[in-house]
Structure formats: structure tokens, C-alpha cells
PDB file of C-alpha atoms in Angstrom:
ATOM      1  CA  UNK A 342       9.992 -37.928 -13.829  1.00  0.00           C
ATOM      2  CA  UNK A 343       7.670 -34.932 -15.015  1.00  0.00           C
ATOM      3  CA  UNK A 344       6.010 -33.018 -12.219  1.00  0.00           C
ATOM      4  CA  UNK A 345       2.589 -30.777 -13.260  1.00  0.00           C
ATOM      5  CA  UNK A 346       2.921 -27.494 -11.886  1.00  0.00           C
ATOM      6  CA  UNK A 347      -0.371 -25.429 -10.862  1.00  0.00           C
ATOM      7  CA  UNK A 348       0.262 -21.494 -11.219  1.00  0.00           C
ATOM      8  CA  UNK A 349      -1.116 -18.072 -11.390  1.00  0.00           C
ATOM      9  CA  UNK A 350      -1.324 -16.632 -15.178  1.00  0.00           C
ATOM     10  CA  UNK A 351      -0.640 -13.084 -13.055  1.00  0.00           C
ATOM     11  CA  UNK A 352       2.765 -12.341 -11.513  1.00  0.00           C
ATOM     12  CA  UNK A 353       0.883 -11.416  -8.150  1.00  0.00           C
ATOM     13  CA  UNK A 354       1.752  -8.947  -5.535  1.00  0.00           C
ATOM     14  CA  UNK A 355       5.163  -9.491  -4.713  1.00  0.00           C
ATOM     15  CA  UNK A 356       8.150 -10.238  -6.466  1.00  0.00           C
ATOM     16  CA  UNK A 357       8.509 -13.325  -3.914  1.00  0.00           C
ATOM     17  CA  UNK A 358       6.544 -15.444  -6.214  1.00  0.00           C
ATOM     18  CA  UNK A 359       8.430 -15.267  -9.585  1.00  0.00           C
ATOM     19  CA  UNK A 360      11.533 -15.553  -7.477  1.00  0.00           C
ATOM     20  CA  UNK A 361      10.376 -19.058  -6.100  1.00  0.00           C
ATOM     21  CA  UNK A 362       9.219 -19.895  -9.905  1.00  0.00           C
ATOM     22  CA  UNK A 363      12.116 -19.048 -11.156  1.00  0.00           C
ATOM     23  CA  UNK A 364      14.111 -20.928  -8.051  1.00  0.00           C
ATOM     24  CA  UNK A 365      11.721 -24.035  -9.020  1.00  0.00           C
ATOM     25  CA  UNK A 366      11.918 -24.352 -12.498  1.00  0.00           C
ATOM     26  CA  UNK A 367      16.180 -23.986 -12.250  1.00  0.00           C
ATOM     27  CA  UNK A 368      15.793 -27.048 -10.144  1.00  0.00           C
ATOM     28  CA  UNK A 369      13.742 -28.933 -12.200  1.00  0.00           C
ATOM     29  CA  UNK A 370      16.002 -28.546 -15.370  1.00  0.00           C
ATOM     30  CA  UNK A 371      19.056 -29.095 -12.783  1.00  0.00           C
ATOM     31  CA  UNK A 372      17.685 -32.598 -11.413  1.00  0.00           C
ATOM     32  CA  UNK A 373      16.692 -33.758 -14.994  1.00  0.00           C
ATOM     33  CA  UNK A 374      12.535 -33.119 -13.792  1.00  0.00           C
ATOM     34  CA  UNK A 375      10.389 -32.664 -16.785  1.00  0.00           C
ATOM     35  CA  UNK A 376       7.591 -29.629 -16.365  1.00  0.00           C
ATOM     36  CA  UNK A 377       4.296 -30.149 -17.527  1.00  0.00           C
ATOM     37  CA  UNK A 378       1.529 -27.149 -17.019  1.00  0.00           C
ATOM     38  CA  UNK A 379      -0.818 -24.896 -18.608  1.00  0.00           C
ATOM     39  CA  UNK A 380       0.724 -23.647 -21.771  1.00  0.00           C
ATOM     40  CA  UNK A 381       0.976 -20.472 -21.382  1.00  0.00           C
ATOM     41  CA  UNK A 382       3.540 -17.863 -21.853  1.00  0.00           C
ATOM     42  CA  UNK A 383       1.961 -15.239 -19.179  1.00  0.00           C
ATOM     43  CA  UNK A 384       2.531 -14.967 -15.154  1.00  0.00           C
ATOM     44  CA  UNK A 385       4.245 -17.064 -13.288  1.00  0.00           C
ATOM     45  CA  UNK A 386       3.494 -19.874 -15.516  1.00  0.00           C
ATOM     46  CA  UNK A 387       5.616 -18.097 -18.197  1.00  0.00           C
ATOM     47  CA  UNK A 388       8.122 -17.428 -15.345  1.00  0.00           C
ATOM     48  CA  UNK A 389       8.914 -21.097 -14.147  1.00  0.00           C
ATOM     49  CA  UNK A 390       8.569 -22.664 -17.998  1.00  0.00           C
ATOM     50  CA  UNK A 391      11.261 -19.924 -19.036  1.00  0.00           C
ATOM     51  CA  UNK A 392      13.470 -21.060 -15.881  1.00  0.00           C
ATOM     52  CA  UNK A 393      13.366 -24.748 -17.219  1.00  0.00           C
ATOM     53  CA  UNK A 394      13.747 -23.946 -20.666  1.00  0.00           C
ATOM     54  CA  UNK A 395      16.984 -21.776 -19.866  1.00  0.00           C
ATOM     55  CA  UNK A 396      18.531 -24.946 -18.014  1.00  0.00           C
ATOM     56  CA  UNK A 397      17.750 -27.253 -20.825  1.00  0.00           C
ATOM     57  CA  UNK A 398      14.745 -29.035 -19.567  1.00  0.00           C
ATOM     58  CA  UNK A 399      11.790 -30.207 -20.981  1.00  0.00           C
ATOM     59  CA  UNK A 400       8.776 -28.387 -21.047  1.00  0.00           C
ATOM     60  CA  UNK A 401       5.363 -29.749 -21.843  1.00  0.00           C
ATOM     61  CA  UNK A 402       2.431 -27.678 -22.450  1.00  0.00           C
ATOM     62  CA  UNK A 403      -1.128 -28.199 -22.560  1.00  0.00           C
ATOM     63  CA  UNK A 404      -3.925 -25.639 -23.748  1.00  0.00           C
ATOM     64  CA  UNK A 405      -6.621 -25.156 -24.779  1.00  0.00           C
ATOM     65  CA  UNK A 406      -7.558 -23.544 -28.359  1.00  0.00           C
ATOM     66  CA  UNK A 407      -9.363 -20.847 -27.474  1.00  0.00           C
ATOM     67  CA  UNK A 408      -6.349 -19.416 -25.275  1.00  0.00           C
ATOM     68  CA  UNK A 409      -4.061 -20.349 -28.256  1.00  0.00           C
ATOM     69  CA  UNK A 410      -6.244 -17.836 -29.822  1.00  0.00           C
ATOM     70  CA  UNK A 411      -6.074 -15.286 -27.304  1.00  0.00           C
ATOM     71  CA  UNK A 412      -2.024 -15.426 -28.256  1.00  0.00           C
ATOM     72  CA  UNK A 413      -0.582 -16.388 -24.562  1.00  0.00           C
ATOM     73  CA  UNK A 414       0.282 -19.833 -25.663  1.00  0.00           C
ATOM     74  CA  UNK A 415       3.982 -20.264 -24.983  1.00  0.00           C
ATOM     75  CA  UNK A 416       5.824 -20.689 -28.405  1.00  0.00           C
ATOM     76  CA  UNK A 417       8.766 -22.189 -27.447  1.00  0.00           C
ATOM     77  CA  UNK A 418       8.258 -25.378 -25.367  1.00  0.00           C
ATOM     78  CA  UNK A 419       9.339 -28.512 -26.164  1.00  0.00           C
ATOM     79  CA  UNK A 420       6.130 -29.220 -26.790  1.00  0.00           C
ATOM     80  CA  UNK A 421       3.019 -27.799 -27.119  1.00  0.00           C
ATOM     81  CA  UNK A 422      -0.230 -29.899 -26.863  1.00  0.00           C
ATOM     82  CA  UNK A 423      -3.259 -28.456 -28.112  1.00  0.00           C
ATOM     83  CA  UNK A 424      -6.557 -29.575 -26.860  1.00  0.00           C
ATOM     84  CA  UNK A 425     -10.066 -28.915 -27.367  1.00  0.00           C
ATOM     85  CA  UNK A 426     -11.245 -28.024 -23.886  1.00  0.00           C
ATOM     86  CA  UNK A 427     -10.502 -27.057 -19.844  1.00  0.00           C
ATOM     87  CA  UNK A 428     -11.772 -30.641 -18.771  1.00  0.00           C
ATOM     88  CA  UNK A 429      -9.315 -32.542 -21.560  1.00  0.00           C
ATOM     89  CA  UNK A 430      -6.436 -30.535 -20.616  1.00  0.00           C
ATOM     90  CA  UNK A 431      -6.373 -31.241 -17.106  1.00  0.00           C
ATOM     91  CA  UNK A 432      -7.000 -35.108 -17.664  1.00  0.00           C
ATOM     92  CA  UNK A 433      -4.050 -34.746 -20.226  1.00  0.00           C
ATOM     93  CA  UNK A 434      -2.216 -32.877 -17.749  1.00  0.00           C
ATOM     94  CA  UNK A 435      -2.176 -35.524 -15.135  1.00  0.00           C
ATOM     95  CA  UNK A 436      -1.581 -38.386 -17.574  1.00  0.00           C
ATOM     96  CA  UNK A 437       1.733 -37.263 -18.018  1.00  0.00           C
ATOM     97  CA  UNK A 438       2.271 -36.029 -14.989  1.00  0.00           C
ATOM     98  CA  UNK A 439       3.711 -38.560 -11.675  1.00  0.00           C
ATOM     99  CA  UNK A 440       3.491 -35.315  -9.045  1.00  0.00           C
ATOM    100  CA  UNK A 441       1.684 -32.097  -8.802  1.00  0.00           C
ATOM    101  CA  UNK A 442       2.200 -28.802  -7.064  1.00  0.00           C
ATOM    102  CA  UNK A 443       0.753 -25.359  -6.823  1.00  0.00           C
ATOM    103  CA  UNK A 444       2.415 -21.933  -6.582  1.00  0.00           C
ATOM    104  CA  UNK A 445       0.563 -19.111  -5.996  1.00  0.00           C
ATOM    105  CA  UNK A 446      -1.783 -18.697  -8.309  1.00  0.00           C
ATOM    106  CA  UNK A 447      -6.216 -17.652  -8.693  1.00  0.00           C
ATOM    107  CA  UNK A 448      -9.278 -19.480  -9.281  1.00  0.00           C
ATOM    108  CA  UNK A 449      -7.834 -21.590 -12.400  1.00  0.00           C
ATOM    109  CA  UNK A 450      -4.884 -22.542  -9.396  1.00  0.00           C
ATOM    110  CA  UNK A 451      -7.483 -23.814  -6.922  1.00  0.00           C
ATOM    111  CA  UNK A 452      -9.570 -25.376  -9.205  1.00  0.00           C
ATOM    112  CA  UNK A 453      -6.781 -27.643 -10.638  1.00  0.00           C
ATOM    113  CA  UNK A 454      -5.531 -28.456  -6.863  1.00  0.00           C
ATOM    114  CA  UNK A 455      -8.719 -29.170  -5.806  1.00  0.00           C
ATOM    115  CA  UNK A 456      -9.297 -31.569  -8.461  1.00  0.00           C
ATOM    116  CA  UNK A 457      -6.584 -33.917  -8.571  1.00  0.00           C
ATOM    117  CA  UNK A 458      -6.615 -34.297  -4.985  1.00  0.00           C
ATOM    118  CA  UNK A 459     -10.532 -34.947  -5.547  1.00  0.00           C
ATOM    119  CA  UNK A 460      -8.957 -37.523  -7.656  1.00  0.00           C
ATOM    120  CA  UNK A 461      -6.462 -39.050  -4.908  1.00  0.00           C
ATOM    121  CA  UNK A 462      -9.533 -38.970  -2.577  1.00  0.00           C
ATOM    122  CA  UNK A 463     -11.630 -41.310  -4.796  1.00  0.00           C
ATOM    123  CA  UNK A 464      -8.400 -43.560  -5.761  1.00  0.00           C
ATOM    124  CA  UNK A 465      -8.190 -42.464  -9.160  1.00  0.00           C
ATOM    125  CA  UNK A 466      -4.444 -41.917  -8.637  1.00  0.00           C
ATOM    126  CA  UNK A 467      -1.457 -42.234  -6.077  1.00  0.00           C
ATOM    127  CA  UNK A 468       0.550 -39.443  -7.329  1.00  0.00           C
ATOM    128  CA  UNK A 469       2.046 -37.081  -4.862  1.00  0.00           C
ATOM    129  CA  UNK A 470       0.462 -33.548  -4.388  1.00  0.00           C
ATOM    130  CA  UNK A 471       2.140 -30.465  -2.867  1.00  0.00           C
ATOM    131  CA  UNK A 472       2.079 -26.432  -2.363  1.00  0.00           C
ATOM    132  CA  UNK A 473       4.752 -24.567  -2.532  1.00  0.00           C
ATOM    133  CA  UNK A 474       4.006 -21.651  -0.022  1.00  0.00           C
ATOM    134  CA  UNK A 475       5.645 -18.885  -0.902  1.00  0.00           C
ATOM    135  CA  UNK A 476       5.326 -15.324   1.257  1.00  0.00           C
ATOM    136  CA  UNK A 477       2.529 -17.635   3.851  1.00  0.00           C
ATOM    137  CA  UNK A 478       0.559 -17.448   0.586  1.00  0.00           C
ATOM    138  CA  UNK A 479      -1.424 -20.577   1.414  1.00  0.00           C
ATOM    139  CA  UNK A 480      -1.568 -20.189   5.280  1.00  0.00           C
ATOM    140  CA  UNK A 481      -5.403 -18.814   5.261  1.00  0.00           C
ATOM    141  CA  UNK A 482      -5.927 -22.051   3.059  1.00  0.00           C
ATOM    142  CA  UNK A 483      -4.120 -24.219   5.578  1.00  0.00           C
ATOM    143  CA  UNK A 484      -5.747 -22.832   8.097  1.00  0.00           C
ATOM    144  CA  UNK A 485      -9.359 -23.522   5.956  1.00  0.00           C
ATOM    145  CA  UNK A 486      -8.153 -27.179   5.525  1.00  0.00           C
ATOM    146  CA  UNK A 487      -8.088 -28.148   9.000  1.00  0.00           C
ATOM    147  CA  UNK A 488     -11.451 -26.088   9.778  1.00  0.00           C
ATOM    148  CA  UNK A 489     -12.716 -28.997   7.784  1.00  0.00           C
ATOM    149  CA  UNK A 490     -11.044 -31.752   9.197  1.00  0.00           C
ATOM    150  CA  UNK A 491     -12.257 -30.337  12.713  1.00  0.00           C
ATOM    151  CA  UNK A 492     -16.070 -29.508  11.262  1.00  0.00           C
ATOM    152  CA  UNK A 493     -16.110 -33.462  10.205  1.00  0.00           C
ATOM    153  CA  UNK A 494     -16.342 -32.630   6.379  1.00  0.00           C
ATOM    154  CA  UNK A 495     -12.079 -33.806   5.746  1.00  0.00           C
ATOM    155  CA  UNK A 496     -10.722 -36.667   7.192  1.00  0.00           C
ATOM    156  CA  UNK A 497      -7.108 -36.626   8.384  1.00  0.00           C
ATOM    157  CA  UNK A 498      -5.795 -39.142   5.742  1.00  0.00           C
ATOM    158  CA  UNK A 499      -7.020 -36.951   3.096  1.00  0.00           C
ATOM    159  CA  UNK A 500      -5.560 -34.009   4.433  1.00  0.00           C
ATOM    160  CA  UNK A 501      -2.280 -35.466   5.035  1.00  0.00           C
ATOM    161  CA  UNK A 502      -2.141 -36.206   1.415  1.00  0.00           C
ATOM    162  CA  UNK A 503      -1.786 -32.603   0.783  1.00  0.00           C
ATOM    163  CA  UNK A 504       2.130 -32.284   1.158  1.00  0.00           C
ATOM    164  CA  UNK A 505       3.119 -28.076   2.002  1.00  0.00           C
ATOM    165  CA  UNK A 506       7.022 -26.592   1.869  1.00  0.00           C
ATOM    166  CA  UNK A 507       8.025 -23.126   1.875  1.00  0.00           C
ATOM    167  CA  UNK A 508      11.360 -24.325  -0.252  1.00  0.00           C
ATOM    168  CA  UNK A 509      11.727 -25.594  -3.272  1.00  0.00           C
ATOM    169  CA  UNK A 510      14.539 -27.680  -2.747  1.00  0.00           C
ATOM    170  CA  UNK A 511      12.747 -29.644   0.532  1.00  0.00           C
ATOM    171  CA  UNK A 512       9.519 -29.583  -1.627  1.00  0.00           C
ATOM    172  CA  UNK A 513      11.293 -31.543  -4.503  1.00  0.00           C
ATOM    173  CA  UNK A 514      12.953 -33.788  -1.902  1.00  0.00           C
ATOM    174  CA  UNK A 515      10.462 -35.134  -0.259  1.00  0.00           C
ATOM    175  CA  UNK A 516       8.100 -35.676  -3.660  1.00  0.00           C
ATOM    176  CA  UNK A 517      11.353 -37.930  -5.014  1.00  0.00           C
ATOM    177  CA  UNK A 518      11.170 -39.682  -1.747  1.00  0.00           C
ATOM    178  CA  UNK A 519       7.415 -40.036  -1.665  1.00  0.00           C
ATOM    179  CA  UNK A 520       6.675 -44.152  -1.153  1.00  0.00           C
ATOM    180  CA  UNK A 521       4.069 -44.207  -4.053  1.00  0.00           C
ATOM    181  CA  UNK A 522       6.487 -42.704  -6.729  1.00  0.00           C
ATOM    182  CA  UNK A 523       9.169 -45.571  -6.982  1.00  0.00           C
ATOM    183  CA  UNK A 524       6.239 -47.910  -7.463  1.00  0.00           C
ATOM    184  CA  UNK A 525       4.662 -46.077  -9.756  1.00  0.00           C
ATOM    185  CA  UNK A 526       0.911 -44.046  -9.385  1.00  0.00           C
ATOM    186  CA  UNK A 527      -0.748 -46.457 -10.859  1.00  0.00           C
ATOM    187  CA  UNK A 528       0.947 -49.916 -12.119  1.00  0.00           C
ATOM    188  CA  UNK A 529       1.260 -49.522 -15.986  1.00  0.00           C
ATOM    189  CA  UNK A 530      -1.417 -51.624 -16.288  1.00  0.00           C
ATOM    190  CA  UNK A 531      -4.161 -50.365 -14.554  1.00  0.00           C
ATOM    191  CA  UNK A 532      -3.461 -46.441 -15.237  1.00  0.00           C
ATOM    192  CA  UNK A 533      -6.594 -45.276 -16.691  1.00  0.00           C
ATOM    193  CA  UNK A 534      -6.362 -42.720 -19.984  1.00  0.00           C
ATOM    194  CA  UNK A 535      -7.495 -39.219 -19.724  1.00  0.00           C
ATOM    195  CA  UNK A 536     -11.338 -40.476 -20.552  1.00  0.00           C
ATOM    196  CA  UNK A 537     -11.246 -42.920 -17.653  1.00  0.00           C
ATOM    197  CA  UNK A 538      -9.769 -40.221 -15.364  1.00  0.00           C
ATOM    198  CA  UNK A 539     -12.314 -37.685 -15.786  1.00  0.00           C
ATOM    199  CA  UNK A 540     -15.403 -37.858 -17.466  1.00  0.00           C
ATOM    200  CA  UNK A 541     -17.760 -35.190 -15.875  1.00  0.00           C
ATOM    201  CA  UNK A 542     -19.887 -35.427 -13.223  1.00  0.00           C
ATOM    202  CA  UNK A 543     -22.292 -38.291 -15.273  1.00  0.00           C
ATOM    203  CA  UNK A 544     -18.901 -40.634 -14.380  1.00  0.00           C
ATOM    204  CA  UNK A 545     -19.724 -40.465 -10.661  1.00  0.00           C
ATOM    205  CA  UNK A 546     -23.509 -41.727 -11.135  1.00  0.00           C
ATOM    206  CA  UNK A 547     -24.373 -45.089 -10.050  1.00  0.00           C
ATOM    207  CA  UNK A 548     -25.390 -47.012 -12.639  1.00  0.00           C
ATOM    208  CA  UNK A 549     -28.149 -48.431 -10.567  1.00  0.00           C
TER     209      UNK A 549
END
């Protein structure tokens, strides 16, 4: 199992956050749970891929070439995947990915949530999606997600997809116990590639 973790390229605020990415990515190497994320050596991202790596797990990242550029790309992962832009390496991301979860984190954070649930939503995948709320970092958020669902713009399935634990240990629990893991996202055979997964906005046209 490799989960994709979302995650500020800042250390934020308090020192609550890296504690909980540090807490995470010790589990992950403890439980045999590969990491997969955004490549980069910075924030809390560097935080929780250095707590995996010190436990002797695998770490898989994926980045763009113009932030290899910029130097932040993490130089000692297990592996490094280089990729030509931000659409590729989130499509790459969730390919090898069979859960995904956010930590605090900015924009870049969001965006990648927001996306792969976007994803679950149009049946794209099955995979499991989580926050890890650390400090009530994602209460305003919660609290944003059922405005929605009460304004008539979320349904309630959809939001319950959205899985939320303040501990990492629960969190990891309940996504190895989540009913569409055991059978697989996708069966093997109809798992689309990273094209089929995202394509722009052109692959949500009608063709009519």
C-alpha cells in the first residue's frame, strides 16, 4: 500500500504540524506504507519524507523540472520521478497512489485535495481521501464544506467521502479498513493511466 500525502512546502505557524508529519511518516515506515508526494525536500513535505526515510520506508517523489531547478527537489528518496509539468505530476501522483491525505498545507495543498476528490465525484477513482487536522487547522474548511451541502451546491455522499482525524494512528486505521481498498480502486483492468485520469478541461467536453 502507498498512500499520497498532500502538504505545505512551509513549516507553518506552529510546531504542531511538523510534529504530526513527523508522527505520520514514523507510522508509515512502521506499518510497511509506502509515501508518495511532491518531491520536495522543503516544509513539511521534507519533514514527513525524512520521517519515512529514517524508518526505512519507501519514498516516492514526483516533481516537476522547473522546481528540480529551483534546487528543493529531495535528493535522497527512493525514488525520484521527474516530470514535465503540475498537471502530469498529480495524474502520476495518484496512479501510484491507493489513498490520499492532506496535512496542513497552502494553495498547492487545496488544489491537490480538491482535485482528486473532483475525481472521486465523477468516478474516476474509489480511492480513499482524508485530512489530517492538526491544531483545528481544517475546522473553517469543515465548517465551509457543509455550508455547501446546506446551500445545495455538495451533496451528502460526496461530502462523506471526505474522511477527517485529528490522529494519525485513527487516520491510518480507518483508510486500511476503508471497504474500497481490499478490492482495489479500480479493478486492474479498468484503472485508467495518468492520460485517461486527467486530461484538462477539453476531457470533460461532450463530444456532441
Amino acid at each position: 500500500m502507498r498512500i499520497c500525502i498532500f502538504c505545505g512546502s512551509r513549516m507553518g505557524a506552529r510546531p504542531e504540524y511538523a510534529d504530526a508529519a513527523r508522527t505520520l511518516g514514523r507510522l508509515l515506515a512502521e506499518r510497511g506504507i509506502g509515501l508518495v508526494y511532491g518531491g520536495a525536500s522543503v516544509g513539511l513535505m521534507g519533514t514527513v519524507a525524512d520521517a519515512v526515510l529514517a524508518g526505512g520506508g519507501e519514498v516516492i517523489g514526483v516533481i516537476p523540472r522547473t522546481l528540480v531547478d529551483r534546487e528543493i527537489a529531495h535528493r535522497g528518496l527512493t525514488e525520484l520521478r521527474v516530470v514535465s509539468s503540475m498537471h502530469e505530476r498529480k495524474a502520476v501522483m495518484a496512479e501510484l497512489s491507493d489513498a490520499f491525505v492532506a496535512l496542513p498545507g497552502g494553495l498547492g495543498t487545496l488544489e491537490e485535495l480538491f482535485e482528486v476528490w473532483t475525481w472521486a465525484q465523477l468516478g474516476l477513482h474509489r480511492k480513499p481521501i482524508a485530512l489530517l487536522d492538526v491544531a483545528n487547522f481544517f475546522d473553517s474548511l469543515a465548517a465551509f464544506l457543509d455550508h455547501a451541502v446546506n446551500e445545495r451546491f455538495l451533496n451528502t455522499l460526496n461530502r462523506s467521502v471526505l474522511i477527517t482525524e485529528t490522529d494519525p494512528s485513527a487516520l491510518l486505521d480507518r483508510l486500511y479498513r476503508h471497504p474500497e481498498r481490499s478490492e482495489g480502486p479500480l479493478g486492474a483492468e479498468e484503472r485508467p493511466g495518468p492520460a485517461a485520469r486527467y486530461r484538462g478541461p477539453s476531457s470533460l467536453r461532450s463530444s456532441g
